Coordinates of C-alpha atoms and ligand atoms in Angstrom, one line a residue:
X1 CA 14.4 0.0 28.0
X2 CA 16.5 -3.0 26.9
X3 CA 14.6 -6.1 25.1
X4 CA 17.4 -9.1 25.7
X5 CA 16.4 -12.3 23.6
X6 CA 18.1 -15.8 24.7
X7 CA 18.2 -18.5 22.4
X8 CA 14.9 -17.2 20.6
X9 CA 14.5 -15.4 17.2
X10 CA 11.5 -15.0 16.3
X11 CA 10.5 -12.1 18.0
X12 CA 8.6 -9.5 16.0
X13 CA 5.0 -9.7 18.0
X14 CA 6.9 -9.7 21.3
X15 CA 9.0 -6.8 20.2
X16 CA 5.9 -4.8 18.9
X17 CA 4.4 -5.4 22.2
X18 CA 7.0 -4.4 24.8
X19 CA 7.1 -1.5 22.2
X20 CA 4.0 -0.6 23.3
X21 CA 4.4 -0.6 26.8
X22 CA 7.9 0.6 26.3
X23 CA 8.7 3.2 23.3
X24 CA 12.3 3.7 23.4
X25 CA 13.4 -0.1 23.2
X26 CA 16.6 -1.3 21.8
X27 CA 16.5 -5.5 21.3
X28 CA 19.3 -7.8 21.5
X29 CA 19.9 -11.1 20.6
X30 CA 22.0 -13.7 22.9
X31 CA 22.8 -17.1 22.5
X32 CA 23.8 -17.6 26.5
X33 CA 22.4 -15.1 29.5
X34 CA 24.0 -11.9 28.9
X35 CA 25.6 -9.6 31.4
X36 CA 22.6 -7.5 32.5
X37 CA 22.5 -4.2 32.4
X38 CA 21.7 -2.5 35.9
X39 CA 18.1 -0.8 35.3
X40 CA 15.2 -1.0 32.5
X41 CA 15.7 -4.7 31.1
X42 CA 13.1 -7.0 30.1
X43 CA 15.0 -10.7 29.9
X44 CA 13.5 -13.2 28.0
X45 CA 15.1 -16.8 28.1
X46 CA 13.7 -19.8 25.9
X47 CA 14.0 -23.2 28.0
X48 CA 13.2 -26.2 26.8
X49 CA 9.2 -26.1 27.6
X50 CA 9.1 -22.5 26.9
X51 CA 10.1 -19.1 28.8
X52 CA 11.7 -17.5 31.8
X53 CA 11.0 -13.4 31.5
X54 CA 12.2 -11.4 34.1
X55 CA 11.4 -7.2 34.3
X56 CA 13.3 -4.6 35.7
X57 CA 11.8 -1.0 35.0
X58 CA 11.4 2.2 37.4
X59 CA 12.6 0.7 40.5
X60 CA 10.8 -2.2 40.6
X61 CA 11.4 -6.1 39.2
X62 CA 9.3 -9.0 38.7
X63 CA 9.4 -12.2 36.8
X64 CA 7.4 -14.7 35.8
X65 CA 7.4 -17.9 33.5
X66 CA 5.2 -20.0 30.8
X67 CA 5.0 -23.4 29.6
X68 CA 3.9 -23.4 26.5
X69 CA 1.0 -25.4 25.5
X70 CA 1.0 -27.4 22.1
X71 CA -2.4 -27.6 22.3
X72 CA -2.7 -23.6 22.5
X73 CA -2.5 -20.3 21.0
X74 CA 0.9 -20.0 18.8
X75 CA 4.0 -20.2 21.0
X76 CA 4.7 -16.4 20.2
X77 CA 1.1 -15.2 21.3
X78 CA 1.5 -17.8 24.9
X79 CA 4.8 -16.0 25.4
X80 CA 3.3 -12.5 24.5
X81 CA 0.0 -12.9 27.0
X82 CA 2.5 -14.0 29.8
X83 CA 4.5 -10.9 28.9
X84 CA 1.7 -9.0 28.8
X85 CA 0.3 -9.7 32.2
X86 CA 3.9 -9.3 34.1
X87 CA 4.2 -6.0 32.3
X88 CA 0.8 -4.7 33.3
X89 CA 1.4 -6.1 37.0
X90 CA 5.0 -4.4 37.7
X91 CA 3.4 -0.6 35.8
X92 CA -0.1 -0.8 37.0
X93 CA -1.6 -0.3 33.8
X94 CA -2.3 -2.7 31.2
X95 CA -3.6 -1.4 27.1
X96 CA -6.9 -1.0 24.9
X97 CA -6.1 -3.5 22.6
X98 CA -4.1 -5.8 24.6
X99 CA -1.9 -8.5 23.0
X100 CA -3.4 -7.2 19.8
X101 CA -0.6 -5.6 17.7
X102 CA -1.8 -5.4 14.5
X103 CA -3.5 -2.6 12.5
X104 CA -6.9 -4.3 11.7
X105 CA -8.9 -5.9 14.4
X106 CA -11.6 -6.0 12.1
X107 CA -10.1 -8.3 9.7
X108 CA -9.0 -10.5 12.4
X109 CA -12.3 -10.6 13.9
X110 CA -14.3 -11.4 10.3
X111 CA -10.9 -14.1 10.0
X112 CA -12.1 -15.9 13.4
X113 CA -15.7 -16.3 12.7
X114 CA -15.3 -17.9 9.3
X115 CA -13.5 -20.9 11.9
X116 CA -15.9 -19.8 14.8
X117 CA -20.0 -21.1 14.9
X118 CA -21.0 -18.1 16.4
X119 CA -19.4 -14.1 17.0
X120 CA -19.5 -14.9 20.4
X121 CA -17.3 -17.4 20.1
X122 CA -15.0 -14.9 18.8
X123 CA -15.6 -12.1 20.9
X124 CA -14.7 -14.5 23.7
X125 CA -11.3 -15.1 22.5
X126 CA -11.3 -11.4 21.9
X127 CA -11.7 -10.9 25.5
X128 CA -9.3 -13.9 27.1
X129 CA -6.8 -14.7 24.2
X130 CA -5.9 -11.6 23.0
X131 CA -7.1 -9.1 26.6
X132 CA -8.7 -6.9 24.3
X133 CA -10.6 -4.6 26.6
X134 CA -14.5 -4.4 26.5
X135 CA -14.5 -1.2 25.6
X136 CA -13.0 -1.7 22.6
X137 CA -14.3 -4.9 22.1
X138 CA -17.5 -3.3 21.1
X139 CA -16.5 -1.4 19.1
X140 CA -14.7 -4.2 17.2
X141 CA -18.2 -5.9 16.1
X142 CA -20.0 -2.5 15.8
X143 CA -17.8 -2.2 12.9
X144 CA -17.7 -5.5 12.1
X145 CA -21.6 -5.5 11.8
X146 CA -21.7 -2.6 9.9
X147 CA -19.8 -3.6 7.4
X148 CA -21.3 -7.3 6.8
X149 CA -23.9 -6.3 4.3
X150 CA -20.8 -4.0 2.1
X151 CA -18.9 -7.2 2.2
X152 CA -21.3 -10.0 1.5
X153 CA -22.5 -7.7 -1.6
X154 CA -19.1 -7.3 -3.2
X155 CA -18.3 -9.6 -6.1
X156 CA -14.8 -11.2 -7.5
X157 CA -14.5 -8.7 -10.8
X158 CA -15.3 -5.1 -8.7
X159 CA -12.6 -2.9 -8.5
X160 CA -12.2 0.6 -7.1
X161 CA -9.7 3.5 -8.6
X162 CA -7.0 5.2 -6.0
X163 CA -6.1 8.3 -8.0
X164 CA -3.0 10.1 -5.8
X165 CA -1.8 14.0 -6.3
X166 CA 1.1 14.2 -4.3
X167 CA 1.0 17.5 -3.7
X168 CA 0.4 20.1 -0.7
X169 CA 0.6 23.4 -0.2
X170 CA 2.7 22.5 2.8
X171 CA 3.5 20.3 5.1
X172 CA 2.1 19.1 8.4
X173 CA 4.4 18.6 11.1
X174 CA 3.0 15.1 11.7
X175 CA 2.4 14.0 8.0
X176 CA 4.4 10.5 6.7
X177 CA 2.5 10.6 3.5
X178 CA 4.7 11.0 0.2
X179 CA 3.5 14.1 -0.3
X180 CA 5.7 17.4 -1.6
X181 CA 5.3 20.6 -1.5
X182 CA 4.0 23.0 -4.3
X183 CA 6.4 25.6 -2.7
X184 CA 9.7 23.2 -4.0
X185 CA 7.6 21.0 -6.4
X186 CA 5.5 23.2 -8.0
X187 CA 7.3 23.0 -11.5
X188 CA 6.5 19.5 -11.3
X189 CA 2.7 19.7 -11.4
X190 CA 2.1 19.7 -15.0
X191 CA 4.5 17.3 -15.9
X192 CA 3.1 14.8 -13.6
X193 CA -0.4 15.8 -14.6
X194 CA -0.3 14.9 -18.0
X195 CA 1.3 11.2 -17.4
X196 CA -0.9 10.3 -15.2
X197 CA -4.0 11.5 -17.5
X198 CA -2.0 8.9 -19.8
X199 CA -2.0 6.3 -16.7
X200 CA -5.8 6.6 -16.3
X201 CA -6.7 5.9 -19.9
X202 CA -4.3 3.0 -20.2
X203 CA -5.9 1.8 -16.8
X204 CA -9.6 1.8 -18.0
X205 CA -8.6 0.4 -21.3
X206 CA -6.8 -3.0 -19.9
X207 CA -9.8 -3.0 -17.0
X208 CA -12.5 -2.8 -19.9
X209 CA -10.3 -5.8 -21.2
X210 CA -10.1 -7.6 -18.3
X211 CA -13.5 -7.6 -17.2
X212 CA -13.2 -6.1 -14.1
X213 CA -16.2 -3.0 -12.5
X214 CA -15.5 -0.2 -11.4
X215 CA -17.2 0.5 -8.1
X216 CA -16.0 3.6 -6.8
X217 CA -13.4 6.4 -7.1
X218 CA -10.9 8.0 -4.4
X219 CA -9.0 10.5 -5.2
X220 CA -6.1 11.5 -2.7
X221 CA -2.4 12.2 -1.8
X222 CA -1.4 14.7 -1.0
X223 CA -4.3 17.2 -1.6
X224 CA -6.0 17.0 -5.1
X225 CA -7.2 20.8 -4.9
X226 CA -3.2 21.9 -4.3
X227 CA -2.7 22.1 -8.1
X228 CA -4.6 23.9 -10.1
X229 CA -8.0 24.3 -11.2
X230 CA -7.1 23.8 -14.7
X231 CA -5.2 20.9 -13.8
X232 CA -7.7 19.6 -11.7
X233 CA -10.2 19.7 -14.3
X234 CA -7.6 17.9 -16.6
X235 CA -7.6 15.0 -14.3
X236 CA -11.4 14.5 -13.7
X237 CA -12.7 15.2 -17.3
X238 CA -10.0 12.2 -18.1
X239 CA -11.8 10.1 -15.6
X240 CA -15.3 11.2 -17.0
X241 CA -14.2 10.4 -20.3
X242 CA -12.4 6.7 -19.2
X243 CA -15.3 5.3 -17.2
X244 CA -18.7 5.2 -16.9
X245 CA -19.7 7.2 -14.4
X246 CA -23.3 5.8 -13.7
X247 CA -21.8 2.6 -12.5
X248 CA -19.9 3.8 -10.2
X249 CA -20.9 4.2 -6.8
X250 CA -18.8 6.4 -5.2
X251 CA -16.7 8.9 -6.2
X252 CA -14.4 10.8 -3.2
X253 CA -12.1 13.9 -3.8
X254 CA -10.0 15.1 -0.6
X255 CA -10.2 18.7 -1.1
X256 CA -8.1 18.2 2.7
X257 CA -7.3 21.7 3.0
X258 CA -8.8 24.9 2.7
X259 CA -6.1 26.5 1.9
X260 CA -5.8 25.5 -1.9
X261 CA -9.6 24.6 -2.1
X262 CA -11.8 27.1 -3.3
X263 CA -15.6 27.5 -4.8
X264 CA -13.6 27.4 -8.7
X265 CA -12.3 24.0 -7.8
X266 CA -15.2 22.4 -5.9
X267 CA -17.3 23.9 -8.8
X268 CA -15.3 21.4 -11.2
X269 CA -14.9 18.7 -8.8
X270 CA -18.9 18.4 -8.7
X271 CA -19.3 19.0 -12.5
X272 CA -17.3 15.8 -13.3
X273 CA -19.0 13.8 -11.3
X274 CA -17.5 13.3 -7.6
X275 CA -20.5 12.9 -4.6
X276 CA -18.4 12.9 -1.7
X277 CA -15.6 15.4 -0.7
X278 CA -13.7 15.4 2.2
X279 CA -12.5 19.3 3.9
X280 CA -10.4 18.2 6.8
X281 CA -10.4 20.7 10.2
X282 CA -8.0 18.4 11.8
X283 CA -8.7 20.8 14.8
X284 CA -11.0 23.8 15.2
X285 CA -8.8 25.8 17.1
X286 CA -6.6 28.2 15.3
X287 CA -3.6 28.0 17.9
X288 CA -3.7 24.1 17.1
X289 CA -3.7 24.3 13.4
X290 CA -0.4 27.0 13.5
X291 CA 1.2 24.6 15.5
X292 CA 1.3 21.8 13.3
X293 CA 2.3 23.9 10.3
X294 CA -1.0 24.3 8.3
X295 CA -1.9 27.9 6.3
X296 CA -5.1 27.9 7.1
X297 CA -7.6 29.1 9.6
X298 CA -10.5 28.0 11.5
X299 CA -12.6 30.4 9.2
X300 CA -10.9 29.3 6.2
X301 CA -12.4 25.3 7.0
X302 CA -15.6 27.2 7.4
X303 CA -15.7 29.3 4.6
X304 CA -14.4 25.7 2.3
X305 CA -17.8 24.0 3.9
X306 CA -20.0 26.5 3.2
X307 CA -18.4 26.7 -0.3
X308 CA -19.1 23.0 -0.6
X309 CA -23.0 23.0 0.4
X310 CA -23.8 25.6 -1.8
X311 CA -22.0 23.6 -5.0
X312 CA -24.5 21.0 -3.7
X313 CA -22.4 18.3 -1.8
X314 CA -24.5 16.3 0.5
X315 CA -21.6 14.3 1.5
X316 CA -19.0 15.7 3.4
X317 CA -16.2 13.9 5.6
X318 CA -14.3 15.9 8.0
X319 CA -10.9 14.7 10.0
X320 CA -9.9 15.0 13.3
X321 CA -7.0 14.1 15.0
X322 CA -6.4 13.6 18.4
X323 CA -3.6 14.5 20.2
X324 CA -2.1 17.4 18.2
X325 CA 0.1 19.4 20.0
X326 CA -1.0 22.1 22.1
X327 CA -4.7 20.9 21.9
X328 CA -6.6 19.7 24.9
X329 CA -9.4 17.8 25.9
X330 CA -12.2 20.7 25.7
X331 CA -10.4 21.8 22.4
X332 CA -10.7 18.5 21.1
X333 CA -15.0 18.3 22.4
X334 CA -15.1 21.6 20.7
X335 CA -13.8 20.3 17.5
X336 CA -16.0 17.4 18.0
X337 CA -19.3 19.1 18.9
X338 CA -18.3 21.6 15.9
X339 CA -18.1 19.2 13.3
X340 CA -21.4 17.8 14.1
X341 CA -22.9 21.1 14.2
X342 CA -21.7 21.7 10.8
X343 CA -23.7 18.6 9.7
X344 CA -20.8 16.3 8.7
X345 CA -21.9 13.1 7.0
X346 CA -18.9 11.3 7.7
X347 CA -16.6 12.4 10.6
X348 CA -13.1 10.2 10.9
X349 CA -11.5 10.6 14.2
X350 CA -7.4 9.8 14.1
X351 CA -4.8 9.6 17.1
X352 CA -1.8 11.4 16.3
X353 CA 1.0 9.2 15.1
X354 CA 4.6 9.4 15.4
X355 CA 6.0 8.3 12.0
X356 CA 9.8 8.5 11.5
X357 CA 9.1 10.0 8.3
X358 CA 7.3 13.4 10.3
X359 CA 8.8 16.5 11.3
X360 CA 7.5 16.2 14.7
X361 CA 9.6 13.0 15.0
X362 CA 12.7 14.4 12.2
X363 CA 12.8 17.5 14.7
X364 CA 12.3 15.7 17.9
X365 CA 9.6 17.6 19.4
X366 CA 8.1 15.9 22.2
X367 CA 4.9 16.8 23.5
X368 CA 2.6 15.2 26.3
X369 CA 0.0 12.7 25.1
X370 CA -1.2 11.8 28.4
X371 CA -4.9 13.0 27.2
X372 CA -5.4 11.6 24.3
X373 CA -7.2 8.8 26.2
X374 CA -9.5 11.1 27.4
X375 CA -10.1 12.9 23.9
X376 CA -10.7 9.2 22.1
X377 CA -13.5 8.6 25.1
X378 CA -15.4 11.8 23.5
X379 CA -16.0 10.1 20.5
X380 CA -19.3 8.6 22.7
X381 CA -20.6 12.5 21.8
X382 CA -21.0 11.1 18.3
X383 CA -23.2 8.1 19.1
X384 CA -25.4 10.7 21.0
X385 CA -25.9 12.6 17.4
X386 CA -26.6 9.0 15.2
X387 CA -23.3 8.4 14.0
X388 CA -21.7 4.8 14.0
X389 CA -18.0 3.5 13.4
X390 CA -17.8 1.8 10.1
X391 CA -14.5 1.4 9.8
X392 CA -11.3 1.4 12.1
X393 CA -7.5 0.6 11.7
X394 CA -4.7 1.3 14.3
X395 CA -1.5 2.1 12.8
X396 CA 2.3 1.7 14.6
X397 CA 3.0 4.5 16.7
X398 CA 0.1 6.2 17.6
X399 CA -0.1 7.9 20.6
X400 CA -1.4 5.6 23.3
X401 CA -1.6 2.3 20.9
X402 CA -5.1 4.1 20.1
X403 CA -7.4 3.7 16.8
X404 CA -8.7 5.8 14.0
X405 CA -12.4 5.3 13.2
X406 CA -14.8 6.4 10.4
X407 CA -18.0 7.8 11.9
X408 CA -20.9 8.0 9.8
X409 CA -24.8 9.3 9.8
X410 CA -26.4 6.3 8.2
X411 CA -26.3 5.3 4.4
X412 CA -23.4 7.9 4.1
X413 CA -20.7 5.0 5.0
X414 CA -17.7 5.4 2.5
X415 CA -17.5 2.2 0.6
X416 CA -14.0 2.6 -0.5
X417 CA -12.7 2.9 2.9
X418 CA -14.2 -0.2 4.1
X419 CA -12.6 -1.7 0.9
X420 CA -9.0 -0.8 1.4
X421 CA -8.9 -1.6 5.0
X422 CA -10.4 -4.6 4.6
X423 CA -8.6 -5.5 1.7
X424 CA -11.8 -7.8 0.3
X425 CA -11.9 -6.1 -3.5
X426 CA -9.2 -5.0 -5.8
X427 CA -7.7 -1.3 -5.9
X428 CA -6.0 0.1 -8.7
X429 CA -4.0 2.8 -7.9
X430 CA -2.7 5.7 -10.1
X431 CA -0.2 8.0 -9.9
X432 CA 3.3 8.4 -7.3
X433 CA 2.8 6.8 -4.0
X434 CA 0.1 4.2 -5.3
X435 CA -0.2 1.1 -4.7
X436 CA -2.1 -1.2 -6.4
X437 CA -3.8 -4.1 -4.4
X438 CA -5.0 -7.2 -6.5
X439 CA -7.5 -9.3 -4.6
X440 CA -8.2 -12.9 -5.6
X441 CA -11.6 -14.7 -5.5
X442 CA -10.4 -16.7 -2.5
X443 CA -8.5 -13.6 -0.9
X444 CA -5.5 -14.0 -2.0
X445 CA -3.4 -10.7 -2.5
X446 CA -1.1 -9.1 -4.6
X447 CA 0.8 -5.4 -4.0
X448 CA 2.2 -3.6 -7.3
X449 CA 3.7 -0.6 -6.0
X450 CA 4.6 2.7 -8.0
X451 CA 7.1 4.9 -7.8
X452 CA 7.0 7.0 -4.8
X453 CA 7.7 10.5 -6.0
X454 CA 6.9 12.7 -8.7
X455 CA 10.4 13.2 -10.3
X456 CA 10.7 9.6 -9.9
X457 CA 7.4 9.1 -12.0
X458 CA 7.6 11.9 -14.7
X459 CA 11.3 10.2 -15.4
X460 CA 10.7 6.9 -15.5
X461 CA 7.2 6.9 -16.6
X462 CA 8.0 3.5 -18.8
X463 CA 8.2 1.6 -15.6
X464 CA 5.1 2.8 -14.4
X465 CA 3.0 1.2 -17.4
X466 CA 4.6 -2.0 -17.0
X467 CA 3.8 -2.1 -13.5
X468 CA -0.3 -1.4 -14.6
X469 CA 0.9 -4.9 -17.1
X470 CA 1.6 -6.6 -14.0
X471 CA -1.7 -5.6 -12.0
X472 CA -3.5 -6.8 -15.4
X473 CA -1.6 -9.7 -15.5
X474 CA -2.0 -10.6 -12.0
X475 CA -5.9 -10.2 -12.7
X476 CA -5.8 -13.0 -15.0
X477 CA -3.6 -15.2 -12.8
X478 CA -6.5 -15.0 -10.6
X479 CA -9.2 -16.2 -13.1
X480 CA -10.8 -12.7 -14.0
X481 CA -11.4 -12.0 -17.8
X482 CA -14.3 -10.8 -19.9
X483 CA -17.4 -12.8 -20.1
Ligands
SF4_1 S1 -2.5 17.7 4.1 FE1 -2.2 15.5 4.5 S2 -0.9 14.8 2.9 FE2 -0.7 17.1 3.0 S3 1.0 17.5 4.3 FE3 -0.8 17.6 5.6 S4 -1.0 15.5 6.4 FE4 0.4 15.4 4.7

């Protein structure tokens, strides 16, 4: 499909949203009405009170136009709803989240009702502005009520600690995380081990200086439990010995995948402290898991759980994705059903996404994701069992334009995810693919990233302390000191 722009250049929501309809889309740029091409064209023509958009897809064309109101929404979001409705007229179908191309409806939501008297106000606007369907409109405020209380309790000066081992024993076929594996990076491990033990104590020194309270700790990647235990324990007895551990609230490991976590490591990850773990089926069937490159089996994840209830962890999140090739709708219920059964405090449900960075995109493979609908609509299973979303983002290019949501028995809601998807209370990240967000009494916000790989951050480990200067020094831009 062919996106031609006349005499209009600001197009990214437009382009987002054809994209969604659309996913192979090419867009040009025109300063007069181009030659068009036989088939597959979407034309849109600025005039001088605002747009002429014509379709052709599939057979069949349509057009319509808008006047834009300066009284109204934004002139990109009148021309996007008018695009919106001809595309869902001409293919039958409209989308979830309708003009709604962002990755956290939440935020958006929590944004309109500082300006709005009431929610329904916003929910309104939810429903006729942006087309959002009702479906998903509830599940908008569920989250957003959930989280209210989290959010009205935070406080300028908290902060929470991202700690990131980029390492895994291999890779998924749909991972875009900077993550390597231990199989070509292995000889890395200590190297980056032991600076970012030096990273952690010079973080906890300048946030001692600064004032700031730590409020919980997430450590991910990567996989933490792909290196090993003594390097493992290296990590977390620097923590223990940095911060004090009976302020903080929450303390996360991802011990992701069972193939590199065993009893020895959850053992350690328990002993220094950490309350919540995370032991990821992504699937429960075994077929599934070979196909998207993982080591383990089904009896592998079970064998890591029952491991992590006998070291004592009353916590547990487990993953899910939806959409993985070769699964199907009863594979995905059985996952479901089995991750409840197992007792999972938390349980996050994901839609497979096609990052460029994954092999499943790098090598092409297409698969059909014509169910995935249909495995998202079994997360109403949970509600039957007392779990409630808590926290949601939608990423560009899932499957479907679908979400991933955090379900969680009650009082077991992870804090720190609520925190960096929100983006309400500063996160200081450590270690290669980190980055740290500063957060400013009246929201304002700040990105310091690190280096991206571990080569990158064993060699130029200099840069990486003046980076934590910057995050400090940002800090005190915003007002925070010591009292
Ligand atoms: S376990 Fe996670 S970080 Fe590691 S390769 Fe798989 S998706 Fe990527």
């Amino acid at each position: 499909m062919q996106l031609l722009l006349v005499n209009y250049d600001t197009h990214y929501e437009i382009e987002q949203l054809s994209r969604m309809f659309f996913r192979q889309l090419t867009v040009s740029k025109h300063t007069s009405t181009p030659a068009l091409p036989e088939k597959d064209y979407i034309l849109i023509e600025k005039s001088e009170t605002g747009f002429d958009i014509s379709i052709d897809t599939d057979g069949k064309q349509d057009k319509t136009s808008v006047t834009i109101d300066p009284d109204g929404a934004k002139e990109e979001m009148q021309l996007c709803t008018a695009a919106y409705k001809l595309y869902e007229k001409v293919l039958g179908h409209g989308l979830p989240w309708g003009v709604l191309t962002g990755v956290r409806p939440v935020r958006l939501m929590r944004n309109l009702y500082k300006t709005e008297e009431k929610l329904q106000d916003v929910i309104e606007k939810f429903r006729n502005t942006y087309l959002v369907s009702d479906e998903k409109i509830q599940l908008c405020t569920d989250v957003f009520n959930l989280q209210q209380p989290v959010i009205d309790s935070g406080k300028p000066k908290d902060y929470s600690l991202y700690i990131s081992i980029p390492f895994c024993p291999s890779r998924c076929s749909y991972c875009s995380f900077v993550s390597t594996s231990i199989k070509s990076a292995g000889h890395l491990m200590q190297g980056y081990v032991d600076n970012l033990c030096e990273e952690i104590r010079y973080t906890a020194r300048k946030a001692e200086e600064t004032g700031l309270n730590l409020k919980t700790i997430y450590m991910g990647g990567g996989t933490p439990t792909a290196i090993t235990a003594p390097m493992l324990e290296q990590v977390m007895k620097t923590v223990q010995e940095c911060f004090d551990l009976s302020k903080v609230e929450e303390y996360t490991v991802e011990a992701g995948r069972p193939d590199c976590t065993d009893i020895e490591k959850l053992q350690i990850i328990k002993k220094y402290g950490a309350n919540r773990v995370s032991i990821n089926p992504q699937t429960f069937s075994d077929n599934v898991l070979k196909a998207i490159g993982r080591n383990h089996s089904h009896a592998d994840f079970l064998r890591c759980v029952e491991d992590a209830r006998k070291v004592g962890f009353d916590s547990i999140n487990m993953d899910l994705i939806a959409g993985l090739p070769e699964d199907t709708v009863e594979g995905f219920e059985k996952s479901l059903r089995g991750c409840i059964e197992l007792g999972a405090e938390n349980i996050t449900v994901h839609t497979l996404t096609m990052k460029r960075a994954s092999n499943l995109v790098i090598r092409n493979e297409e698969h059909h994701y014509d169910d995935v609908e249909k495995m998202i609509a079994k997360n109403s299973i949970l509600a039957e069992h007392g779990y409630k979303p808590y926290y949601m983002y939608r990423q560009k290019s899932t499957v479907k334009n679908l979400e991933n949501v955090g379900f969680s028995q009650s009082g077991h809601e992870s804090l720190y995810n609520i925190y960096i998807m929100e983006e309400i209370q500063t996160i200081i990240s450590c270690g290669a693919g980190g980055v740290s967000k500063v957060v400013g009494p009246k929201g304002e916000l700040k990105r310091i990233y690190n280096y991206k790989y571990p080569h990158e951050y064993i060699k130029d480990f200099a840069a990486i302390i003046a980076r934590k200067d910057e995050v400090f020094d940002t800090c005190r831009q915003f007002g925070y000191q010591k009292d």
